[in-house]
mmCIF file of C-alpha atoms and ligand atoms in Angstrom:
data_model
loop_
_atom_site.group_PDB
_atom_site.id
_atom_site.type_symbol
_atom_site.label_atom_id
_atom_site.label_comp_id
_atom_site.label_asym_id
_atom_site.label_seq_id
_atom_site.Cartn_x
_atom_site.Cartn_y
_atom_site.Cartn_z
ATOM 1 C CA UNK A 1 178.235 194.318 73.367
ATOM 2 C CA UNK A 2 175.217 192.955 71.559
ATOM 3 C CA UNK A 3 173.236 190.086 71.184
ATOM 4 C CA UNK A 4 173.838 187.742 67.834
ATOM 5 C CA UNK A 5 170.536 188.704 66.033
ATOM 6 C CA UNK A 6 171.852 192.639 66.280
ATOM 7 C CA UNK A 7 174.478 191.530 63.705
ATOM 8 C CA UNK A 8 171.650 192.623 61.062
ATOM 9 C CA UNK A 9 171.334 196.187 62.293
ATOM 10 C CA UNK A 10 173.961 197.167 64.997
ATOM 11 C CA UNK A 11 176.962 197.013 62.766
ATOM 12 C CA UNK A 12 175.183 199.670 60.147
ATOM 13 C CA UNK A 13 175.486 202.091 62.633
ATOM 14 C CA UNK A 14 179.302 202.252 63.442
ATOM 15 C CA UNK A 15 180.010 203.663 59.990
ATOM 16 C CA UNK A 16 177.968 206.804 60.419
ATOM 17 C CA UNK A 17 178.754 206.768 64.205
ATOM 18 C CA UNK A 18 182.840 206.857 63.323
ATOM 19 C CA UNK A 19 182.077 209.214 60.464
ATOM 20 C CA UNK A 20 180.674 211.896 63.064
ATOM 21 C CA UNK A 21 183.495 210.987 65.768
ATOM 22 C CA UNK A 22 186.699 210.148 63.778
ATOM 23 C CA UNK A 23 188.563 210.337 67.183
ATOM 24 C CA UNK A 24 186.674 207.312 68.932
ATOM 25 C CA UNK A 25 187.624 203.748 68.726
ATOM 26 C CA UNK A 26 184.976 201.247 69.223
ATOM 27 C CA UNK A 27 184.621 197.559 69.791
ATOM 28 C CA UNK A 28 181.544 195.835 69.216
ATOM 29 C CA UNK A 29 181.349 192.226 70.960
ATOM 30 C CA UNK A 30 178.334 189.744 69.281
ATOM 31 C CA UNK A 31 177.384 187.278 71.506
ATOM 32 C CA UNK A 32 174.121 185.449 72.357
ATOM 33 C CA UNK A 33 171.967 186.304 75.336
ATOM 34 C CA UNK A 34 173.845 184.089 78.277
ATOM 35 C CA UNK A 35 177.149 185.498 77.248
ATOM 36 C CA UNK A 36 175.781 189.082 77.202
ATOM 37 C CA UNK A 37 174.697 188.378 80.687
ATOM 38 C CA UNK A 38 177.819 186.992 81.470
ATOM 39 C CA UNK A 39 179.468 190.292 80.456
ATOM 40 C CA UNK A 40 177.148 192.385 81.665
ATOM 41 C CA UNK A 41 177.675 190.589 85.357
ATOM 42 C CA UNK A 42 181.434 191.126 85.016
ATOM 43 C CA UNK A 43 180.719 194.776 84.002
ATOM 44 C CA UNK A 44 182.919 194.542 80.606
ATOM 45 C CA UNK A 45 181.407 196.831 78.477
ATOM 46 C CA UNK A 46 179.490 200.267 78.438
ATOM 47 C CA UNK A 47 176.490 199.574 76.769
ATOM 48 C CA UNK A 48 174.414 196.181 76.052
ATOM 49 C CA UNK A 49 171.933 195.624 73.209
ATOM 50 C CA UNK A 50 169.100 192.764 73.467
ATOM 51 C CA UNK A 51 165.800 191.888 73.094
ATOM 52 C CA UNK A 52 165.116 190.147 76.405
ATOM 53 C CA UNK A 53 166.555 192.275 79.146
ATOM 54 C CA UNK A 54 167.144 190.312 82.616
ATOM 55 C CA UNK A 55 164.998 190.544 85.465
ATOM 56 C CA UNK A 56 166.106 191.328 88.761
ATOM 57 C CA UNK A 57 169.244 193.264 88.198
ATOM 58 C CA UNK A 58 169.946 196.704 88.709
ATOM 59 C CA UNK A 59 170.141 198.080 85.215
ATOM 60 C CA UNK A 60 168.466 200.799 83.110
ATOM 61 C CA UNK A 61 166.437 199.566 80.018
ATOM 62 C CA UNK A 62 165.886 201.754 77.022
ATOM 63 C CA UNK A 63 163.630 200.153 73.912
ATOM 64 C CA UNK A 64 164.663 201.889 70.802
ATOM 65 C CA UNK A 65 163.426 199.868 68.343
ATOM 66 C CA UNK A 66 160.808 197.055 67.344
ATOM 67 C CA UNK A 67 162.025 193.535 67.526
ATOM 68 C CA UNK A 68 158.664 191.715 66.357
ATOM 69 C CA UNK A 69 158.880 187.942 66.273
ATOM 70 C CA UNK A 70 157.333 186.075 63.249
ATOM 71 C CA UNK A 71 156.900 182.417 62.396
ATOM 72 C CA UNK A 72 158.688 181.119 59.237
ATOM 73 C CA UNK A 73 158.039 178.160 56.828
ATOM 74 C CA UNK A 74 158.870 177.008 53.448
ATOM 75 C CA UNK A 75 157.508 178.949 50.708
ATOM 76 C CA UNK A 76 156.096 175.805 49.716
ATOM 77 C CA UNK A 77 154.177 174.807 52.658
ATOM 78 C CA UNK A 78 150.394 174.684 52.707
ATOM 79 C CA UNK A 79 150.351 176.447 56.014
ATOM 80 C CA UNK A 80 152.052 179.484 53.717
ATOM 81 C CA UNK A 81 148.621 179.462 51.795
ATOM 82 C CA UNK A 82 146.382 179.878 54.873
ATOM 83 C CA UNK A 83 145.058 183.206 55.826
ATOM 84 C CA UNK A 84 144.466 182.665 59.604
ATOM 85 C CA UNK A 85 146.267 180.012 61.252
ATOM 86 C CA UNK A 86 145.665 179.219 64.737
ATOM 87 C CA UNK A 87 148.443 178.813 67.110
ATOM 88 C CA UNK A 88 147.409 175.009 68.631
ATOM 89 C CA UNK A 89 147.963 174.012 64.765
ATOM 90 C CA UNK A 90 151.634 174.473 65.188
ATOM 91 C CA UNK A 91 151.876 171.778 67.582
ATOM 92 C CA UNK A 92 151.548 169.038 64.635
ATOM 93 C CA UNK A 93 155.058 170.824 63.226
ATOM 94 C CA UNK A 94 158.366 170.364 63.677
ATOM 95 C CA UNK A 95 160.639 173.561 64.955
ATOM 96 C CA UNK A 96 164.057 174.438 64.089
ATOM 97 C CA UNK A 97 165.277 176.296 66.915
ATOM 98 C CA UNK A 98 168.340 178.374 68.276
ATOM 99 C CA UNK A 99 170.605 177.000 70.949
ATOM 100 C CA UNK A 100 169.934 177.389 74.532
ATOM 101 C CA UNK A 101 171.011 180.544 76.004
ATOM 102 C CA UNK A 102 169.856 182.665 73.087
ATOM 103 C CA UNK A 103 167.089 185.112 73.399
ATOM 104 C CA UNK A 104 165.160 183.947 70.806
ATOM 105 C CA UNK A 105 164.868 180.341 72.150
ATOM 106 C CA UNK A 106 163.866 181.685 75.415
ATOM 107 C CA UNK A 107 161.192 183.838 73.617
ATOM 108 C CA UNK A 108 159.896 181.038 71.953
ATOM 109 C CA UNK A 109 159.708 178.390 75.011
ATOM 110 C CA UNK A 110 157.973 181.175 76.887
ATOM 111 C CA UNK A 111 155.303 181.446 73.635
ATOM 112 C CA UNK A 112 154.506 177.835 73.392
ATOM 113 C CA UNK A 113 154.480 177.623 77.425
ATOM 114 C CA UNK A 114 152.241 180.545 77.907
ATOM 115 C CA UNK A 115 149.832 179.216 75.046
ATOM 116 C CA UNK A 116 149.613 175.592 76.536
ATOM 117 C CA UNK A 117 151.168 174.018 73.335
ATOM 118 C CA UNK A 118 154.007 171.745 72.936
ATOM 119 C CA UNK A 119 157.011 172.604 70.927
ATOM 120 C CA UNK A 120 158.399 169.768 68.804
ATOM 121 C CA UNK A 121 161.859 170.650 68.396
ATOM 122 C CA UNK A 122 163.413 168.860 64.943
ATOM 123 C CA UNK A 123 167.049 170.183 65.567
ATOM 124 C CA UNK A 124 168.820 172.899 67.237
ATOM 125 C CA UNK A 125 171.142 175.325 65.275
ATOM 126 C CA UNK A 126 173.490 177.790 66.705
ATOM 127 C CA UNK A 127 172.754 180.404 64.093
ATOM 128 C CA UNK A 128 170.123 182.658 62.364
ATOM 129 C CA UNK A 129 171.326 182.391 59.088
ATOM 130 C CA UNK A 130 171.295 178.468 59.204
ATOM 131 C CA UNK A 131 167.735 178.213 60.406
ATOM 132 C CA UNK A 132 166.631 180.272 57.751
ATOM 133 C CA UNK A 133 168.570 177.747 55.094
ATOM 134 C CA UNK A 134 167.195 174.909 57.105
ATOM 135 C CA UNK A 135 163.766 176.166 56.875
ATOM 136 C CA UNK A 136 163.914 176.968 53.094
ATOM 137 C CA UNK A 137 165.171 173.436 52.795
ATOM 138 C CA UNK A 138 162.213 172.286 54.186
ATOM 139 C CA UNK A 139 163.489 170.798 57.502
ATOM 140 C CA UNK A 140 161.000 172.934 59.620
ATOM 141 C CA UNK A 141 159.406 176.060 60.853
ATOM 142 C CA UNK A 142 161.037 178.400 62.882
ATOM 143 C CA UNK A 143 160.318 181.379 64.951
ATOM 144 C CA UNK A 144 162.772 184.387 64.524
ATOM 145 C CA UNK A 145 163.209 187.996 64.972
ATOM 146 C CA UNK A 146 162.002 189.825 61.929
ATOM 147 C CA UNK A 147 165.252 191.679 62.084
ATOM 148 C CA UNK A 148 166.801 188.329 60.441
ATOM 149 C CA UNK A 149 165.086 189.013 57.359
ATOM 150 C CA UNK A 150 166.232 192.097 56.301
ATOM 151 C CA UNK A 151 168.561 192.550 53.183
ATOM 152 C CA UNK A 152 168.081 188.924 52.330
ATOM 153 C CA UNK A 153 167.969 187.328 48.830
ATOM 154 C CA UNK A 154 167.145 184.139 49.826
ATOM 155 C CA UNK A 155 163.977 185.406 51.539
ATOM 156 C CA UNK A 156 161.596 184.678 48.540
ATOM 157 C CA UNK A 157 162.015 180.966 49.816
ATOM 158 C CA UNK A 158 160.541 181.449 53.169
ATOM 159 C CA UNK A 159 157.242 182.844 54.105
ATOM 160 C CA UNK A 160 156.067 184.558 57.243
ATOM 161 C CA UNK A 161 153.123 182.695 58.307
ATOM 162 C CA UNK A 162 149.670 184.299 59.314
ATOM 163 C CA UNK A 163 149.561 182.967 62.567
ATOM 164 C CA UNK A 164 146.858 184.186 65.206
ATOM 165 C CA UNK A 165 148.397 186.831 67.877
ATOM 166 C CA UNK A 166 151.468 186.871 65.542
ATOM 167 C CA UNK A 167 153.895 188.670 64.813
ATOM 168 C CA UNK A 168 154.533 188.825 68.639
ATOM 169 C CA UNK A 169 155.138 192.700 69.695
ATOM 170 C CA UNK A 170 158.865 192.914 71.178
ATOM 171 C CA UNK A 171 161.386 195.658 71.326
ATOM 172 C CA UNK A 172 165.403 195.941 71.174
ATOM 173 C CA UNK A 173 166.700 197.530 74.418
ATOM 174 C CA UNK A 174 169.770 199.326 75.296
ATOM 175 C CA UNK A 175 170.939 198.253 78.861
ATOM 176 C CA UNK A 176 173.206 199.668 81.415
ATOM 177 C CA UNK A 177 174.247 198.769 85.046
ATOM 178 C CA UNK A 178 172.297 201.599 87.041
ATOM 179 C CA UNK A 179 175.489 202.167 89.124
ATOM 180 C CA UNK A 180 177.524 202.616 86.525
ATOM 181 C CA UNK A 181 178.046 206.181 85.417
ATOM 182 C CA UNK A 182 178.155 206.187 81.678
ATOM 183 C CA UNK A 183 181.448 207.543 79.467
ATOM 184 C CA UNK A 184 181.345 210.333 77.400
ATOM 185 C CA UNK A 185 181.635 208.134 74.504
ATOM 186 C CA UNK A 186 178.716 205.791 75.934
ATOM 187 C CA UNK A 187 176.669 208.925 76.253
ATOM 188 C CA UNK A 188 177.632 209.894 72.689
ATOM 189 C CA UNK A 189 176.969 206.489 71.246
ATOM 190 C CA UNK A 190 173.438 206.262 73.165
ATOM 191 C CA UNK A 191 172.343 209.630 71.960
ATOM 192 C CA UNK A 192 173.629 208.537 68.174
ATOM 193 C CA UNK A 193 171.535 205.351 68.653
ATOM 194 C CA UNK A 194 168.402 207.261 69.655
ATOM 195 C CA UNK A 195 168.583 209.698 66.885
ATOM 196 C CA UNK A 196 169.466 207.442 63.907
ATOM 197 C CA UNK A 197 167.094 204.579 64.498
ATOM 198 C CA UNK A 198 165.844 205.202 60.949
ATOM 199 C CA UNK A 199 169.343 203.767 59.774
ATOM 200 C CA UNK A 200 168.433 200.560 61.179
ATOM 201 C CA UNK A 201 165.223 199.724 60.038
ATOM 202 C CA UNK A 202 165.114 197.994 56.628
ATOM 203 C CA UNK A 203 163.966 200.206 53.425
ATOM 204 C CA UNK A 204 161.155 198.627 51.462
HETATM 205 P P1 PGA B 1 169.851 186.136 70.677
HETATM 206 O O1 PGA B 1 168.696 187.292 71.187
HETATM 207 O O2 PGA B 1 170.669 186.491 69.318
HETATM 208 O O3 PGA B 1 171.142 185.728 71.963
HETATM 209 O O4 PGA B 1 168.823 185.003 70.151
HETATM 210 C C1 PGA B 1 167.941 187.772 70.769
HETATM 211 C C2 PGA B 1 167.080 188.549 71.615
HETATM 212 O O5 PGA B 1 167.189 188.583 72.786
HETATM 213 O O6 PGA B 1 165.680 188.586 71.464
#
């Protein structure tokens, strides 16, 4: 199972994985972080891929790829032309945010809280795609994983802002319960993930 934002790269791995192991049946659940944690608590899946592993659970976590968080604005926004934006300047801007329960939302709320800057939420949308379109349409700014920007033709309508301290450096993790003996298939997938990460990073 993998969080929503991984839909930009995790499915890419399935083709080459199944080509290498044609006898294996696979299933990939794509849900937000809260739903993923419920599945983890119920021990429903072999492996979990997420950006913000839970604290206080007996899990193994392995970072496998960078997951930078960037600030997006409409390309026509005055801040898009600025070289170095101070984070407190974002207090004046309306933000489009993911739903509660999303790892992205959690990270944004923490980022503003840690910097003591109020977060002005204009609207909440349950999809990264919808958020990018809303930013392009001028509704506000957004903080999203850079993973959401790969392979996207509408990207030129949004700009990544040059904000001090950004991109926030994070990782994508593969997580599993420590006490669960991984299946042979789960181990094969994990090894495949480790050795094929280059398939997941967008080509420029
Ligand atoms: P999300 O998770 O898709 O639920 O926002 C992303 C993340 O954990 O970074």
